[in-house]
Short mmCIF file of C-alpha atoms and ligand atoms in Angstrom, two decimals:
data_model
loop_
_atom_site.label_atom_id
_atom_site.label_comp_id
_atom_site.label_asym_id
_atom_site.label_seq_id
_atom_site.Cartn_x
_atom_site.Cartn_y
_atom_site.Cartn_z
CA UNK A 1 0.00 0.00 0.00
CA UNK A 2 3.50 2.33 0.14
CA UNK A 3 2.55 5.31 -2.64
CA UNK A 4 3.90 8.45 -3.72
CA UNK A 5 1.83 11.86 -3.54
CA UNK A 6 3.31 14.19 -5.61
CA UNK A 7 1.88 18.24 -5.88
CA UNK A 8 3.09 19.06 -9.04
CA UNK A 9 3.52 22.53 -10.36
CA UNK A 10 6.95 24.12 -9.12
CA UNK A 11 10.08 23.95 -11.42
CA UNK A 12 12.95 21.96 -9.92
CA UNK A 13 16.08 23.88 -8.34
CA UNK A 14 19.61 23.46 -7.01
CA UNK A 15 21.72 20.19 -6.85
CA UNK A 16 21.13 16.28 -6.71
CA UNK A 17 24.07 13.87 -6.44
CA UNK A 18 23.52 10.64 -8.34
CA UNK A 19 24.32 7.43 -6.49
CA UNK A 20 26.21 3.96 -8.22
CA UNK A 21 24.85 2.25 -10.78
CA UNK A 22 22.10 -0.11 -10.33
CA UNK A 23 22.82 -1.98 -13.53
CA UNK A 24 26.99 -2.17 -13.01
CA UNK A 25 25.77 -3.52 -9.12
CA UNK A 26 23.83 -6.23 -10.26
CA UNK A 27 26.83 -7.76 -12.42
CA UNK A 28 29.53 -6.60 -10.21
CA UNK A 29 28.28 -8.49 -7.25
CA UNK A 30 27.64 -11.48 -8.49
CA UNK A 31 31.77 -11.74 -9.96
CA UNK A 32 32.65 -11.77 -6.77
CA UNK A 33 31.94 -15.26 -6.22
CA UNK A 34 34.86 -15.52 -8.20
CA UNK A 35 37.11 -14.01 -6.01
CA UNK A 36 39.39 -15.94 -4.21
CA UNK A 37 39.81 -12.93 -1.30
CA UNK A 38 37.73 -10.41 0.47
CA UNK A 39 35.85 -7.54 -1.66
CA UNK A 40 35.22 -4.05 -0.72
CA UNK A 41 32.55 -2.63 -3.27
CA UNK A 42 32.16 1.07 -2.78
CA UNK A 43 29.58 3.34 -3.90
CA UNK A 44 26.93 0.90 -4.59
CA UNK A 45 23.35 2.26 -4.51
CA UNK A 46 21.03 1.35 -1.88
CA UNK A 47 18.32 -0.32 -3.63
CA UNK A 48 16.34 -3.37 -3.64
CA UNK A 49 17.95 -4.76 -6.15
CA UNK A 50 21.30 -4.64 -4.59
CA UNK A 51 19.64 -5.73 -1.09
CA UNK A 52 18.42 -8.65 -3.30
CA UNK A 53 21.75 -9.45 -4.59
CA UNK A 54 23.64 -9.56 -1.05
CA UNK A 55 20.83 -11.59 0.19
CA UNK A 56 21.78 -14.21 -3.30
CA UNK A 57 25.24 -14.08 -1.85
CA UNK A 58 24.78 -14.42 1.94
CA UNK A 59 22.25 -17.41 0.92
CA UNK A 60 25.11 -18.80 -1.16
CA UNK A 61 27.34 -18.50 2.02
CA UNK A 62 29.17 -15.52 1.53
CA UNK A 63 30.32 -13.59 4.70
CA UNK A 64 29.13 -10.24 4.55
CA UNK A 65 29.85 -6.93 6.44
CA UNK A 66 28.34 -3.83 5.59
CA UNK A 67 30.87 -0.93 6.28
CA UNK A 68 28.22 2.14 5.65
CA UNK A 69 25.33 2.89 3.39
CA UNK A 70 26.87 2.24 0.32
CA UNK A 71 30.17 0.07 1.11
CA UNK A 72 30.00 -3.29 1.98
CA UNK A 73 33.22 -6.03 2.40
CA UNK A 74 32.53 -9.56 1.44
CA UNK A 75 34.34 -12.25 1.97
CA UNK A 76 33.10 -15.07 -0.95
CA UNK A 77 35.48 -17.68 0.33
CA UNK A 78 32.82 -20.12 2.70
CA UNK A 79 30.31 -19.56 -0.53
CA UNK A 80 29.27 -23.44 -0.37
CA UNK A 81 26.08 -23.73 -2.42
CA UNK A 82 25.70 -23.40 -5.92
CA UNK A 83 22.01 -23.03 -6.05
CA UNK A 84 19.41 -19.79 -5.88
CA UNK A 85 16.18 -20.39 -5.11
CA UNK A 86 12.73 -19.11 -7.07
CA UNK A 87 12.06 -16.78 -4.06
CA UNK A 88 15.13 -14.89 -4.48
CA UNK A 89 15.66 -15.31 -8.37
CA UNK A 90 12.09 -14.04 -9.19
CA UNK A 91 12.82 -10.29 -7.98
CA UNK A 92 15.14 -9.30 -10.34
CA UNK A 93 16.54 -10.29 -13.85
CA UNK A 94 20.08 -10.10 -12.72
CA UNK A 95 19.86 -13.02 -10.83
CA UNK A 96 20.78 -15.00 -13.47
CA UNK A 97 24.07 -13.64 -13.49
CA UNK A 98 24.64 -16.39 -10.69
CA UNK A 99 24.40 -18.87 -13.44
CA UNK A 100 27.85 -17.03 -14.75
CA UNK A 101 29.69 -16.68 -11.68
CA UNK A 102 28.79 -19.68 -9.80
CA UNK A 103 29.68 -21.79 -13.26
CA UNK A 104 32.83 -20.05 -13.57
CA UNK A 105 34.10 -20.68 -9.75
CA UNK A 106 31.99 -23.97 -9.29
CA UNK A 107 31.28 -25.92 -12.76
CA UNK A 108 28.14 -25.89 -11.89
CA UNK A 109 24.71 -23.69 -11.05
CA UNK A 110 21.44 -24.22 -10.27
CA UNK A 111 18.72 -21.07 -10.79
CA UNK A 112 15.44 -20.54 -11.08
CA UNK A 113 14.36 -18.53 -14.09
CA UNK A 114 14.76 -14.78 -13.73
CA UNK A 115 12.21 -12.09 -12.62
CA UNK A 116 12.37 -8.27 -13.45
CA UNK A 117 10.35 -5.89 -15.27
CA UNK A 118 7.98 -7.20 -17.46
CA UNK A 119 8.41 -6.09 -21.16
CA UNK A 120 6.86 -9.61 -22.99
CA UNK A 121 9.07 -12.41 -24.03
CA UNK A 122 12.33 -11.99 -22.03
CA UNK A 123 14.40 -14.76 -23.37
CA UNK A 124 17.98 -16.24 -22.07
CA UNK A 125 18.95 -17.99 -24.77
CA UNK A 126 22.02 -16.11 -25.61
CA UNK A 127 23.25 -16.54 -22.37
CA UNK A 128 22.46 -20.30 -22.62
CA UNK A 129 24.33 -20.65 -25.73
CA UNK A 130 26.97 -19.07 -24.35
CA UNK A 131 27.65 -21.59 -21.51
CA UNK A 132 27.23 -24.06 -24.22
CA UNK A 133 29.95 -22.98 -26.25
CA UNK A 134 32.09 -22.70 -23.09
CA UNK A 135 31.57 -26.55 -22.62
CA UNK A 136 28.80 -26.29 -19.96
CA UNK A 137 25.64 -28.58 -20.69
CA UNK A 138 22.27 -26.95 -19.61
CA UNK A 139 19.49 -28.83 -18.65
CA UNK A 140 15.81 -27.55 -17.43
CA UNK A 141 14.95 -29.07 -14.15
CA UNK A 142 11.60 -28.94 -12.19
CA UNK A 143 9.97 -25.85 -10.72
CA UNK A 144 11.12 -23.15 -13.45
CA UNK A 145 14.80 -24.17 -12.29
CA UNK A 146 17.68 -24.89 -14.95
CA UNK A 147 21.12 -26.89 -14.10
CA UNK A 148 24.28 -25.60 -15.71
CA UNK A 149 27.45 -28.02 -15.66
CA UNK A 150 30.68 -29.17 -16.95
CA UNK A 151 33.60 -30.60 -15.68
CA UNK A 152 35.62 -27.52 -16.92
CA UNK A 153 35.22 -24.57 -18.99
CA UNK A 154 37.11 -23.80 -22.12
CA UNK A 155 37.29 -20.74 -24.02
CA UNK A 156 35.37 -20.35 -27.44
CA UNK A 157 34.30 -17.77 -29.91
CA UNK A 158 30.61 -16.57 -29.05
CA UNK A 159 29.01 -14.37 -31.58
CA UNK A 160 25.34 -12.67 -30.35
CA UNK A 161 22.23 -13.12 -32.27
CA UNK A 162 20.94 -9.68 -30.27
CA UNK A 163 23.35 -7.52 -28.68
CA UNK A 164 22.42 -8.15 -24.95
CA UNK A 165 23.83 -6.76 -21.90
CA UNK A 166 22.61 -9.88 -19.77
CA UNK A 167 24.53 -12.46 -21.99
CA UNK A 168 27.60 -10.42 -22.31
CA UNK A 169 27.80 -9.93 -18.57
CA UNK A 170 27.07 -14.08 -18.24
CA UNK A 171 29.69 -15.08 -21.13
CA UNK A 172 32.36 -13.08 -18.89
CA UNK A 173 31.70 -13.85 -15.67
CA UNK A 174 31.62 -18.00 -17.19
CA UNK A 175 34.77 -17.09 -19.10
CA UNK A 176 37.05 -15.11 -16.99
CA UNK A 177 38.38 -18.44 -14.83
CA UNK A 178 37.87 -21.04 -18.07
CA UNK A 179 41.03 -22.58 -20.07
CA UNK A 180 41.71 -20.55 -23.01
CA UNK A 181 40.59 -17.72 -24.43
CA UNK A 182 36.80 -16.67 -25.01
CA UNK A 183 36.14 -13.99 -28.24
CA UNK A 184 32.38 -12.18 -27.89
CA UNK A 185 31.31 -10.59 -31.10
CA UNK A 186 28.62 -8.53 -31.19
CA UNK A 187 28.78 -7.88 -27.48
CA UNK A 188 26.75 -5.24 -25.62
CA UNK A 189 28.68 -1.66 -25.16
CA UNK A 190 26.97 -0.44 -21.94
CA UNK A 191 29.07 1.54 -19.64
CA UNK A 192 28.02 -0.99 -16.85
CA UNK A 193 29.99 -3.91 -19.28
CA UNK A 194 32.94 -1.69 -19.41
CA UNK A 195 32.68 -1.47 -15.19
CA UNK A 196 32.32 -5.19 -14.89
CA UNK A 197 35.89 -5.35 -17.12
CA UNK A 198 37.24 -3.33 -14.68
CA UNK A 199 35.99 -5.08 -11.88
CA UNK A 200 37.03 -8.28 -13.34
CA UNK A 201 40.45 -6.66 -14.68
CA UNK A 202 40.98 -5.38 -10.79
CA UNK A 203 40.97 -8.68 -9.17
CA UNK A 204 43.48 -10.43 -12.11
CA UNK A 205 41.32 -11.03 -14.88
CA UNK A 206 42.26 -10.74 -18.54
CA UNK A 207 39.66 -8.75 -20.11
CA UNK A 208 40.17 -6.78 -22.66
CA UNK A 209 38.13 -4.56 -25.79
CA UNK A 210 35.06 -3.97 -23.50
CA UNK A 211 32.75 -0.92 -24.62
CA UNK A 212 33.60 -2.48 -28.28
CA UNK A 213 31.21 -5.16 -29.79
CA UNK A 214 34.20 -7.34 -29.56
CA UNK A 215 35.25 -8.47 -25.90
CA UNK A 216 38.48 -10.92 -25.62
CA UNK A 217 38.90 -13.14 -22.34
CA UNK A 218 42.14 -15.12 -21.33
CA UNK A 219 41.25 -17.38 -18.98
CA UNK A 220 43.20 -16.86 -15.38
CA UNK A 221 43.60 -19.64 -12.50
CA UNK A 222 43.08 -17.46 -9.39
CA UNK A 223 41.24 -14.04 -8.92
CA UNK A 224 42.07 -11.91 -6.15
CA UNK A 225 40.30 -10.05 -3.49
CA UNK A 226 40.06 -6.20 -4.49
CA UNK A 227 38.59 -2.79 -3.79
CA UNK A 228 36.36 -1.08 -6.47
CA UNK A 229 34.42 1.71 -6.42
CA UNK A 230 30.81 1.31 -8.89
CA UNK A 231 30.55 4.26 -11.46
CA UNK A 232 27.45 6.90 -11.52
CA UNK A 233 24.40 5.73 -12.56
CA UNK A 234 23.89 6.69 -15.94
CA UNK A 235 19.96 6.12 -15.96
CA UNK A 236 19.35 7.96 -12.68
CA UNK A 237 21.50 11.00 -14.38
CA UNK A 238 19.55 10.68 -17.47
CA UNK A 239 15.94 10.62 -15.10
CA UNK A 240 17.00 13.93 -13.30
CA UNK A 241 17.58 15.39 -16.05
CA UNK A 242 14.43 14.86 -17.99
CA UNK A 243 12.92 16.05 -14.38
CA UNK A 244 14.53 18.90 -14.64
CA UNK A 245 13.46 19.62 -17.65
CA UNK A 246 10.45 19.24 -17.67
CA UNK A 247 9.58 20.91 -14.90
CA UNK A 248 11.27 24.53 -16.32
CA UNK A 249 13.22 23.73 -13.73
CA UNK A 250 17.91 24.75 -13.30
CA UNK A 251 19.13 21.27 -11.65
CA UNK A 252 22.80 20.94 -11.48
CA UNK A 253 23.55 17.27 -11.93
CA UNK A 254 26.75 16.01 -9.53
CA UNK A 255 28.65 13.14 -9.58
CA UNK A 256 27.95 11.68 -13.21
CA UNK A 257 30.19 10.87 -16.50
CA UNK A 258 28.80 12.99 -19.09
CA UNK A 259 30.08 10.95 -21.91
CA UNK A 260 27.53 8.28 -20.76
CA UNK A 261 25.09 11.20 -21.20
CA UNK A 262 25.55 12.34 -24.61
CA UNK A 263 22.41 10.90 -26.16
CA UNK A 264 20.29 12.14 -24.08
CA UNK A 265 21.68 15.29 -23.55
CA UNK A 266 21.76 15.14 -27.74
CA UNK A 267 17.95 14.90 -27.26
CA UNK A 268 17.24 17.06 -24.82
CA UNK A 269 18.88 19.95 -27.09
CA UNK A 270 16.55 19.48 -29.82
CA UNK A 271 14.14 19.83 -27.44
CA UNK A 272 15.09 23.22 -26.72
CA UNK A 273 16.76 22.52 -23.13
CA UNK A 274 20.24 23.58 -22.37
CA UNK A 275 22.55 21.65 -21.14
CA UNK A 276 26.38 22.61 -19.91
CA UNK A 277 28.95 19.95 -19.49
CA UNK A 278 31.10 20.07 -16.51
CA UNK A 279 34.19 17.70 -15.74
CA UNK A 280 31.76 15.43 -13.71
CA UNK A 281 28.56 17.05 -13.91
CA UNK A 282 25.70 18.17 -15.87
CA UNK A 283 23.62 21.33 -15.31
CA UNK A 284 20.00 21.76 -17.18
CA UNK A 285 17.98 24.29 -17.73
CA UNK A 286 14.90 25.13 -19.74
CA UNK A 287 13.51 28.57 -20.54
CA UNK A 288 11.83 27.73 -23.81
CA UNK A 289 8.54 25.29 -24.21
CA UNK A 290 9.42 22.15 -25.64
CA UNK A 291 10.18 21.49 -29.14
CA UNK A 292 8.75 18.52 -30.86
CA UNK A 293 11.61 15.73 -31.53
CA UNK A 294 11.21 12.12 -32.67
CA UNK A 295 13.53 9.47 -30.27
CA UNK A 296 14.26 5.75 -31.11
CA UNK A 297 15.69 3.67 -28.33
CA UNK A 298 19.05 1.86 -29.47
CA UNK A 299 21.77 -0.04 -27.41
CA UNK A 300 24.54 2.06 -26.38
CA UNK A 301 26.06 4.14 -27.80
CA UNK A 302 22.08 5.04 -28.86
CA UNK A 303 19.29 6.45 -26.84
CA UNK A 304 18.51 4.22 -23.87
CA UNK A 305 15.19 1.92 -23.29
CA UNK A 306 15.99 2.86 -20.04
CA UNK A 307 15.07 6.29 -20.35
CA UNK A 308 12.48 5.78 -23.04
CA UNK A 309 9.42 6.71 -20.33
CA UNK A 310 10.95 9.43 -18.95
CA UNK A 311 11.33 11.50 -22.00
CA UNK A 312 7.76 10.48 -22.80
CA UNK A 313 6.87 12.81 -20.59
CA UNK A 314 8.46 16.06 -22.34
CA UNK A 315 7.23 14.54 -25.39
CA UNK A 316 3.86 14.71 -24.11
CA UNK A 317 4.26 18.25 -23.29
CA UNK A 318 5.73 19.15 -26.63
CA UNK A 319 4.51 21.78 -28.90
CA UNK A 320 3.82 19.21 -32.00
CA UNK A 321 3.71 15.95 -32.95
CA UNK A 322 6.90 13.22 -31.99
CA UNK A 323 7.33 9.99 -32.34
CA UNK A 324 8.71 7.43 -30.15
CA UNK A 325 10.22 3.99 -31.35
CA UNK A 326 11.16 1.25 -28.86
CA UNK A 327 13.67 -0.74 -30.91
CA UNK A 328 15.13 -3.22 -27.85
CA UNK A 329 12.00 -4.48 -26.35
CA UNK A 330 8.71 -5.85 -27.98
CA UNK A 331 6.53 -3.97 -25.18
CA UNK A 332 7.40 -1.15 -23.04
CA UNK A 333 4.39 0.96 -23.49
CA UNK A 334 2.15 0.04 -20.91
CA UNK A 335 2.48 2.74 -18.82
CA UNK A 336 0.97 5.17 -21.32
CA UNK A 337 -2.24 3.97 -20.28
CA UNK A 338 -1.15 5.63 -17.09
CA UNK A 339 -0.55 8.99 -19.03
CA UNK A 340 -3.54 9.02 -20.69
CA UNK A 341 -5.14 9.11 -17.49
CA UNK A 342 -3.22 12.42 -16.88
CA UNK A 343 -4.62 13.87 -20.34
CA UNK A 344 -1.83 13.14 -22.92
CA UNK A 345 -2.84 11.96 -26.34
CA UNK A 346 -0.43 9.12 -27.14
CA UNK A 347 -1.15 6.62 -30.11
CA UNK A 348 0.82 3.41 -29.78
CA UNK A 349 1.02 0.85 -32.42
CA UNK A 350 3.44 -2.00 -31.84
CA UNK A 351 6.67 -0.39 -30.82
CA UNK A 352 5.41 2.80 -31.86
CA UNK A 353 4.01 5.46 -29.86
CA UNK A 354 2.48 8.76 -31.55
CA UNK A 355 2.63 11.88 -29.06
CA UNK A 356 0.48 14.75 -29.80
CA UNK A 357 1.80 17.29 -27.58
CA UNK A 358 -0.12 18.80 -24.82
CA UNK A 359 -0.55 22.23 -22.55
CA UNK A 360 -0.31 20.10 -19.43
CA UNK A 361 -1.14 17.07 -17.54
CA UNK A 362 -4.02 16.91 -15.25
CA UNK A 363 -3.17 14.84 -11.68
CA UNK A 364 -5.18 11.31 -11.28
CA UNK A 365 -4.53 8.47 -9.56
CA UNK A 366 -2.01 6.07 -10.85
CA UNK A 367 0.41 3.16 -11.25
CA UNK A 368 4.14 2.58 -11.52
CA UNK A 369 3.77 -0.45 -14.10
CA UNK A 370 7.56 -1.12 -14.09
CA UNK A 371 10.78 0.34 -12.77
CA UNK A 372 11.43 3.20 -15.50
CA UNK A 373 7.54 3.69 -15.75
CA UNK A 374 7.26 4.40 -12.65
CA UNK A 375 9.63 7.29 -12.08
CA UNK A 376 8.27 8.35 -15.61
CA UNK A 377 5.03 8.53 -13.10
CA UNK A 378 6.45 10.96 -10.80
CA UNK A 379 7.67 13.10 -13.30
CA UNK A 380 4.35 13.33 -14.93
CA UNK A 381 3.35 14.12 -11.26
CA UNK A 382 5.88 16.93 -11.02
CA UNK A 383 4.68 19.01 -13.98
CA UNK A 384 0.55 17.87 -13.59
CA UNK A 385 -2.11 20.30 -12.18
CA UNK A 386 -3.26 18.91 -8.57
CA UNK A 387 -2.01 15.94 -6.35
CA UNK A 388 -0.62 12.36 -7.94
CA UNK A 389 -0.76 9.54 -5.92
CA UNK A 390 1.37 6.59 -7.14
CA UNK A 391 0.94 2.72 -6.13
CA UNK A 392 2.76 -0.09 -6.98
CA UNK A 393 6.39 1.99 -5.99
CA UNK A 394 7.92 -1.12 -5.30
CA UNK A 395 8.75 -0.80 -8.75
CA UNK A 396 10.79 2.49 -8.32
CA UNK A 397 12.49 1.40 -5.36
CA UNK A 398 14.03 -1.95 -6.83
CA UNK A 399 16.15 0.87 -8.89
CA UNK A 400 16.63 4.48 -7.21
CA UNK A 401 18.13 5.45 -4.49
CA UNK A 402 16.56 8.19 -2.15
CA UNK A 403 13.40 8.96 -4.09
CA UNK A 404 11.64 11.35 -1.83
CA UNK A 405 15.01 12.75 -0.40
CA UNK A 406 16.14 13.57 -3.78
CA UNK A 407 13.39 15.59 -5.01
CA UNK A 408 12.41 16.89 -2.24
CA UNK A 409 15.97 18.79 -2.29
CA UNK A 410 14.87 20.02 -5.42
CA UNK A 411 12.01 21.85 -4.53
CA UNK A 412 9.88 18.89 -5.00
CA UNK A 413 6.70 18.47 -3.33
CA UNK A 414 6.73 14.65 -2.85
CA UNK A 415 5.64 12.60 0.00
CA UNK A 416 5.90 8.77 0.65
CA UNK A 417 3.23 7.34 2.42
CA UNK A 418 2.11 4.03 3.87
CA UNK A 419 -1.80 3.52 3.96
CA UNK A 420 -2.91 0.76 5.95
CA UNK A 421 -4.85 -2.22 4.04
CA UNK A 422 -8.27 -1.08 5.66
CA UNK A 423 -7.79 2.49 3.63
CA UNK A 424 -9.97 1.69 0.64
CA UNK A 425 -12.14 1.03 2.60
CA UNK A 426 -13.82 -2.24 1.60
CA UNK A 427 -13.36 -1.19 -2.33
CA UNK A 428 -13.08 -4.02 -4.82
CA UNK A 429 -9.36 -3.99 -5.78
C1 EPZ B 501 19.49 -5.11 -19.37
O1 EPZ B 501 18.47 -6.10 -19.40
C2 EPZ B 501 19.09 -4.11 -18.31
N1 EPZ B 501 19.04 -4.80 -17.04
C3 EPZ B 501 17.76 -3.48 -18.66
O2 EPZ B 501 17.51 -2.45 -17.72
C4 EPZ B 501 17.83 -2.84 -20.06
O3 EPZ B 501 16.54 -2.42 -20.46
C5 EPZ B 501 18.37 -3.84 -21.08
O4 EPZ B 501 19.60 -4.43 -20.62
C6 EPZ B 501 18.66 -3.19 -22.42
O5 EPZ B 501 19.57 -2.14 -22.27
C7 EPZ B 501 20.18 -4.99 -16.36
O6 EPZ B 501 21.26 -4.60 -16.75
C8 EPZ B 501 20.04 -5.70 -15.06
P1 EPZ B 501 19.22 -7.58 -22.94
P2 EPZ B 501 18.73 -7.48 -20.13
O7 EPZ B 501 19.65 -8.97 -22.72
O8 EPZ B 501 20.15 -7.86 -19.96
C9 EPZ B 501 16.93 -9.82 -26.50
C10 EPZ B 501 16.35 -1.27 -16.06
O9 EPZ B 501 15.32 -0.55 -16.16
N2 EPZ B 501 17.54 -11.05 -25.94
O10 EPZ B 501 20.24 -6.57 -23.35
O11 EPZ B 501 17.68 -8.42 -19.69
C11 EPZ B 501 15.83 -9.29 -25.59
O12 EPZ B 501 14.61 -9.93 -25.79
C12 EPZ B 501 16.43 -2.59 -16.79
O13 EPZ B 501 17.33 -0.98 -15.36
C13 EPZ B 501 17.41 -12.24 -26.61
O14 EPZ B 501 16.79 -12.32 -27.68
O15 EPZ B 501 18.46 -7.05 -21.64
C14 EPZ B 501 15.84 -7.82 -25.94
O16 EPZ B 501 15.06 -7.63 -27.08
C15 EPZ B 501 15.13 -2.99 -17.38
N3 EPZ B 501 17.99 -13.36 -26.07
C16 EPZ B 501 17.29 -7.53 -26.31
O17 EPZ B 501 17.90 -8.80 -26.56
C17 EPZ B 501 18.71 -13.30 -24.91
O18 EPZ B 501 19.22 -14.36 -24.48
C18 EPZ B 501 18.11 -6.83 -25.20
O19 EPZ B 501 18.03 -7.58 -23.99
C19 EPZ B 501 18.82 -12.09 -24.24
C20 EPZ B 501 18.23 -10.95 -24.78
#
């Protein structure tokens, strides 16, 4: 029953610091089963998804001490089971990344099929084949749960039938410890890849061409303990700054790599925002109303499905027609049902949508239908006439750190709430 109530109305002002990156996290924690010493990670988020992926590890057996609220030492030596249950392995999609780790320390993993946000088919095939080509055999077991194992793993060319972040991040956490040396063509470019390199590279690994669509792996005996510190989170960047502007609002954006910015700050200039580069920030501004723009999502080094909800919101507020195309996933409209509730006109068609651009939004009640969605949601709440209440936020919190604080900084006015169960009082739901 937690929800958001947003007042919307006021332009957002000052500074926001953006924490670690949720997606780097989730593939950085699970490599360090592979370690052979203690880990410090530094500067990860504190999110559900990361709470879910020390609980994978402490399940596993890892020893884990949490130094503050982003730093935590773990020491992956007493991991003694290879196996991750449906309860755990349902939150999130990154679980699978278990599969990859645990195969590359252990020969063998046992994991229930992946959760996450639901966007239709999400297939793990690539990652399958990957562990196949590295000499693993995979067989579905009962209960949703699949067995990966081999007596040892041996290096192999891998080439991608869809650029995917998940199977690259799988294929090197499997190949980093097997004999020989593993080629991945067509390999995802993500800045969270190039982090788990690093990661990897940090405690001994040979990893090299990562951010290219061709990633080279010599296999290593022995990885070492090591201390890393997670890079910004280019997403949460990218979210603050379509807050900002869309709300009219002069938000100077801290602790982020602007390079990992430069498509959407790309778009948000033909939008009519400004936006000034600093060493390690990003300030934006808008004066202007919005300009029309068409966006199609793309892996990196393209426009991010990440962020394709958020900017749906300044393209609903644009003075024209735009068009949005959602190129990596077969269905990640289904919060503009949600929108239209607020008053925008949006046509979609497949992976289409049509935005015909409106005045402003009107507040109603409504529902965070996935992660990105729902901070889309508050958005929408920020610049709407009257008070948005939110449900579902479990959605946002698997993913950002420090909602309420945040924005509230800003000049927000955003409250989190907690209704008891008896508050609809006895509505159907
Ligand atoms: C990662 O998901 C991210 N999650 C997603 O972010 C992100 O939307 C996505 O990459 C694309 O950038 C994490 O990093 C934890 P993919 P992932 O494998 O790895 C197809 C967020 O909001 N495909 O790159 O699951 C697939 O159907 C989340 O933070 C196959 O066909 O995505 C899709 O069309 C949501 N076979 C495309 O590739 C496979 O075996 C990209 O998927 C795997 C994928």
């Amino acid at each position: 029953m937690d929800r958001y109530i947003v007042s919307g109305g006021g332009r957002l002002t000052g500074e926001v610091g953006i924490s670690g990156a949720k997606n780097a996290a989730v593939a950085i924690l699970p490599a360090v089963v592979l370690s052979g010493d203690i880990c410090r990670i530094e500067n990860l988020p504190n999110i559900a998804d990361v709470s879910t992926s020390l609980d994978i590890l402490s399940m596993l057996g890892a020893q884990i001490r949490r130094i503050n609220q982003n730093t935590v030492e773990i020491d992956p030596r007493p991991i003694c089971s290879t196996m991750v249950p449906h309860d755990l392995a349902r939150r999130m999609r990154a679980s699978s990344y278990f599969i990859g780790s645990l195969l590359g320390r252990f020969g063998t993993a046992r994991v229930s099929m992946p959760g996450g946000c639901n966007f239709g088919v999400r297939p793990i095939d690539q990652h399958l084949k990957g562990f196949t080509a590295l000499g693993a055999c995979v067989s579905p077991m009962e209960q949703g749960m699949i067995e990966v194992t081999t007596d040892r793993l041996v290096g192999n060319s891998i080439y991608l039938d869809a650029v995917s972040v998940g199977a690259t991040v799988n294929i090197m956490l499997a190949a980093v410890k097997a004999r020989g040396a593993t080629v991945i063509e067509n390999a995802a470019k993500e800045p969270h890849i190039v982090d788990l390199a690093n990661f990897l590279n940090t405690m001994g690994a040979d990893v090299r061409g990562a951010g290219t669509d061709v990633i080279k792996i010599r296999g290593v005996e022995q990885l070492t303990g090591a201390v890393y510190s997670i890079i910004p989170d280019q997403i949460e960047a990218g979210t603050f700054m379509a807050a900002a502007a869309a709300t009219g609002g002069d938000v100077l954006i801290r602790n982020v790599i602007p390079k990992h910015l430069e498509s959407i700050t790309a778009k948000l200039m033909e939008m009519g925002v400004e936006v000034e580069e600093y060493d390690d920030a990003v300030r934006v501004v808008r004066a202007e109303p919005i300009r029309h723009c068409n966006v199609k999502t793309m892996p990196h080094p393209g426009f991010p499905t990440d962020m394709q909800p958020q900017i749906a919101i300044l393209l609903s507020l644009a003075d024209g027609t735009s068009i949005l195309t959602e190129t990596v996933w077969d269905n990640r409209f289904r919060y503009v049902e949600e929108l239209r509730r607020m008053g925008a006109q949006v046509q979609v068609d497949g992976k289409v949508a049509v935005f015909q651009g409106v005045s402003r939004l009107t507040a109603a009640p409504i529902k965070a239908t996935d992660l990105r969605a729902g901070m889309a949601m508050i958005i929408a709440g920020l610049v709407a006439r009257g008070t948005t209440e939110i449900e579902d936020i479990f959605h946002i919190e698997r993913g950002y750190e420090d909602v309420e604080k945040k924005f509230s900084a800003l000049g927000a006015n955003i409250r989190r709430v907690t209704l008891p169960d008896n508050a609809l009082g006895g509505q159907a739901v």
